[in-house]
mmCIF file of C-alpha atoms in Angstrom:
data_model
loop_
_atom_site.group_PDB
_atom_site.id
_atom_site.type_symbol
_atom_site.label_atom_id
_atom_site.label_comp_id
_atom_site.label_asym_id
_atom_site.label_seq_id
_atom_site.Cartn_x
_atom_site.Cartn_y
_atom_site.Cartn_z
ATOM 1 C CA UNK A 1 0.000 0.000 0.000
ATOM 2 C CA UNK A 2 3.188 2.201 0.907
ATOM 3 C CA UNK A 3 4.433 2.031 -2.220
ATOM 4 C CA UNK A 4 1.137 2.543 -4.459
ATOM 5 C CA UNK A 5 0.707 5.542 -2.322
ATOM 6 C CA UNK A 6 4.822 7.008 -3.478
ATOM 7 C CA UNK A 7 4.651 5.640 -6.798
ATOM 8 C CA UNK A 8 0.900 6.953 -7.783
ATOM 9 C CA UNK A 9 0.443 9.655 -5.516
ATOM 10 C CA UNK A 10 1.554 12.579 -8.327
ATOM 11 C CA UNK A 11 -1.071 11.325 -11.165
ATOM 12 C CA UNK A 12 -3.301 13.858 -9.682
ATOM 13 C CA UNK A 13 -1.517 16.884 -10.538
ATOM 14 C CA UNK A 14 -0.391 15.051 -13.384
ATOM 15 C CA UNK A 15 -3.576 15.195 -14.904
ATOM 16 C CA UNK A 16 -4.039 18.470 -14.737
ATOM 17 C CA UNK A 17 -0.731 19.851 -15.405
ATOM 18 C CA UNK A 18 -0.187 17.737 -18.461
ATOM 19 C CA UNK A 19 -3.745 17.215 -19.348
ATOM 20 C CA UNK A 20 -3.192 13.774 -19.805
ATOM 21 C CA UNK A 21 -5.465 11.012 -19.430
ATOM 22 C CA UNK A 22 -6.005 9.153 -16.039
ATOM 23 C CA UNK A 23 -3.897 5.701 -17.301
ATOM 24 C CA UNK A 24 -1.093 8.335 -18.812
ATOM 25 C CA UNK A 25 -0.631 10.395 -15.537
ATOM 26 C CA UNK A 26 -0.705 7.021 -13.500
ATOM 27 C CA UNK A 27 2.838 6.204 -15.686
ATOM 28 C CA UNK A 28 4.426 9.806 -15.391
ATOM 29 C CA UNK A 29 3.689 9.230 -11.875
ATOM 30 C CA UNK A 30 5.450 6.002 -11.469
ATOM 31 C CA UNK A 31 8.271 7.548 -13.545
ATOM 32 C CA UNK A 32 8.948 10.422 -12.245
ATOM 33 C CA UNK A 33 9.100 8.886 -9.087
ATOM 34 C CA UNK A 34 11.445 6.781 -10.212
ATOM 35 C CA UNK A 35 14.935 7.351 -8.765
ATOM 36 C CA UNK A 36 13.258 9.809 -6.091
ATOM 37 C CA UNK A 37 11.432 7.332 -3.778
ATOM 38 C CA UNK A 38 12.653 8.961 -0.766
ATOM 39 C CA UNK A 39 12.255 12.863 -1.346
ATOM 40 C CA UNK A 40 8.790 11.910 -2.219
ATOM 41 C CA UNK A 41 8.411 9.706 0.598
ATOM 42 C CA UNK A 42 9.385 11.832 2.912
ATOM 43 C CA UNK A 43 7.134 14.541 1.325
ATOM 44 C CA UNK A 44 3.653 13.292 1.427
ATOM 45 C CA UNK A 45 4.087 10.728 4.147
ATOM 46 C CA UNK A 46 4.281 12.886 7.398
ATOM 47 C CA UNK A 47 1.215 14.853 6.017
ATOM 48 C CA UNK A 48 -0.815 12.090 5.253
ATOM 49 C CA UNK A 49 0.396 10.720 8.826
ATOM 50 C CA UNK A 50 0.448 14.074 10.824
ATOM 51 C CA UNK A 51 -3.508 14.342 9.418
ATOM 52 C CA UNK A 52 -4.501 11.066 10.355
ATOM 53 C CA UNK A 53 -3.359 10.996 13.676
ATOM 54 C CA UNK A 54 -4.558 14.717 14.071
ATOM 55 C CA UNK A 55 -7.845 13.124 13.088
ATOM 56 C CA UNK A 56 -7.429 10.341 15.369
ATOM 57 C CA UNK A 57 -6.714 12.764 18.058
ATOM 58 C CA UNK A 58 -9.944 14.934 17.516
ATOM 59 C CA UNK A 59 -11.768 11.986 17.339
ATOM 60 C CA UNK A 60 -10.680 10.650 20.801
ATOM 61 C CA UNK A 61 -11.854 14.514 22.265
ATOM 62 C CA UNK A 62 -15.058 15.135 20.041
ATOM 63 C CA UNK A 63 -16.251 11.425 21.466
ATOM 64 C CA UNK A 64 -15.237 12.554 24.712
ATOM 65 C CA UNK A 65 -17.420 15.508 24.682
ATOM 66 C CA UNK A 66 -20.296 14.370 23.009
ATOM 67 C CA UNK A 67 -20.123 10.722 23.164
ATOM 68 C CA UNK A 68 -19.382 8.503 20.181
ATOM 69 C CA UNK A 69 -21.385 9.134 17.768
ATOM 70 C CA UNK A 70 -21.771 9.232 13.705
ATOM 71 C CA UNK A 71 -21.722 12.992 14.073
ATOM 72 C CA UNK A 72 -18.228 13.134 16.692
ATOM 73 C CA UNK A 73 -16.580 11.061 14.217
ATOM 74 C CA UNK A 74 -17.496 12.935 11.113
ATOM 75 C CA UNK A 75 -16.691 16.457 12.527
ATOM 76 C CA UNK A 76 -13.422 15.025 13.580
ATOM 77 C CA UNK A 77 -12.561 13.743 10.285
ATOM 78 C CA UNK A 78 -14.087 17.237 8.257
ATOM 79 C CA UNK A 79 -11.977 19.171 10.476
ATOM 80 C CA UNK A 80 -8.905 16.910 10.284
ATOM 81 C CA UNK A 81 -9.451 16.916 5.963
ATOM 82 C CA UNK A 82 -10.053 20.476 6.184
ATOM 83 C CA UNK A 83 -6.569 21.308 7.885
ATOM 84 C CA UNK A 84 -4.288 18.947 6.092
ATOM 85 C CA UNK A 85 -5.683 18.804 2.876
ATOM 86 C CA UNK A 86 -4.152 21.857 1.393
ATOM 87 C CA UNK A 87 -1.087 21.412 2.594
ATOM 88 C CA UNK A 88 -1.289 18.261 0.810
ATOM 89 C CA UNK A 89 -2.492 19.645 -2.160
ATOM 90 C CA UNK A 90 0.243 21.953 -2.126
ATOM 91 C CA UNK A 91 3.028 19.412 -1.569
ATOM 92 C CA UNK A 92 2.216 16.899 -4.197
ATOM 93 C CA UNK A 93 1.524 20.337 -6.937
ATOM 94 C CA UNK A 94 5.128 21.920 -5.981
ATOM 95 C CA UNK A 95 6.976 18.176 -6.011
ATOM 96 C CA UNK A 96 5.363 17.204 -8.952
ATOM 97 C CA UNK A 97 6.626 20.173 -10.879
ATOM 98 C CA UNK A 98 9.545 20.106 -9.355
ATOM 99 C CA UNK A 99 10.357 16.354 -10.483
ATOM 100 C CA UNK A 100 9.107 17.076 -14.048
ATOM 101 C CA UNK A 101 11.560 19.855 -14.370
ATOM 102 C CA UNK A 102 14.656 17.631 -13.090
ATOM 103 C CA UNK A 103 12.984 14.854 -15.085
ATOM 104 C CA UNK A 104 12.416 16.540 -18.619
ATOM 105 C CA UNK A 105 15.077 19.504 -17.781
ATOM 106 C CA UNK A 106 12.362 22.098 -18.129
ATOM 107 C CA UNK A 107 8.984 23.211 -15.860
ATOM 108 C CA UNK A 108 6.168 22.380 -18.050
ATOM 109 C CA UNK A 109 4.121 25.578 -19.093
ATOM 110 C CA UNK A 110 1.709 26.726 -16.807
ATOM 111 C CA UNK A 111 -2.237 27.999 -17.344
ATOM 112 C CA UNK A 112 -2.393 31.670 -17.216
ATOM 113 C CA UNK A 113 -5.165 33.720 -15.608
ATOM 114 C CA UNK A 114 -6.747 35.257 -17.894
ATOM 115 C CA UNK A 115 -5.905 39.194 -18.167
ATOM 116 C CA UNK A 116 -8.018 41.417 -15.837
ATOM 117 C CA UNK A 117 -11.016 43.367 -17.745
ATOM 118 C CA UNK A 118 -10.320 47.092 -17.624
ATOM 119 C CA UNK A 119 -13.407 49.010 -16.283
ATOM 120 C CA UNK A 120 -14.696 51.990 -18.119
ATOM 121 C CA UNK A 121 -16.626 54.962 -16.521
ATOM 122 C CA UNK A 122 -19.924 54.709 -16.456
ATOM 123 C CA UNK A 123 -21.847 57.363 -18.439
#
């Protein structure tokens, strides 16, 4: 499970940075972990551990306070997903461009907001 995690855990960004299909990113994943097991490792794992054991921790004090229940263990959880999950998000995005530049020896382009509309006075 470890390893599915490190090997597949960029084809997310993948998709949507290369605009590739689902099986496609699921490769570039595998390869551009490839040869950088560890930095990614070491990357996404204490996240993903830090917010489940966060989680498990709010769990533990929500079913304390309210008694276990179906509601104390889902506002533990939506408050433990809503902490770590951009910090995720923002992990995996950076380290997946970050390995396709030392990978293909270039950052691939990036979507550009479009340019802001100029207002006119009213008349």
């Amino acid at each position: 499970g470890v390893l599915v995690f490190i090997y597949l855990g960029l084809a997310g960004p993948v998709v949507e940075i290369e605009e590739r299909t689902v099986r496609q990113s699921l490769r570039r994943s595998f390869d551009l972990v490839r040869g950088n097991f560890w930095l990614v490792f070491f990357v996404l794992a204490p996240i993903e551990l830090g917010g489940e054991a966060i989680g498990e921790f709010l769990g533990h004090e929500i079913e304390a306070a309210i008694g276990d229940s179906f509601v104390g263990s889902w506002l533990a959880e939506t408050v433990a997903s809503s902490a770590f999950s951009p910090l995720y998000a923002v992990a995996v995005v950076l380290l997946t461009l970050e390995l396709i530049h030392r990978h293909d020896g270039e950052a691939p382009p990036l979507k550009h907001r479009p340019a802001p509309v100029e207002r006119t006075a009213a008349a």
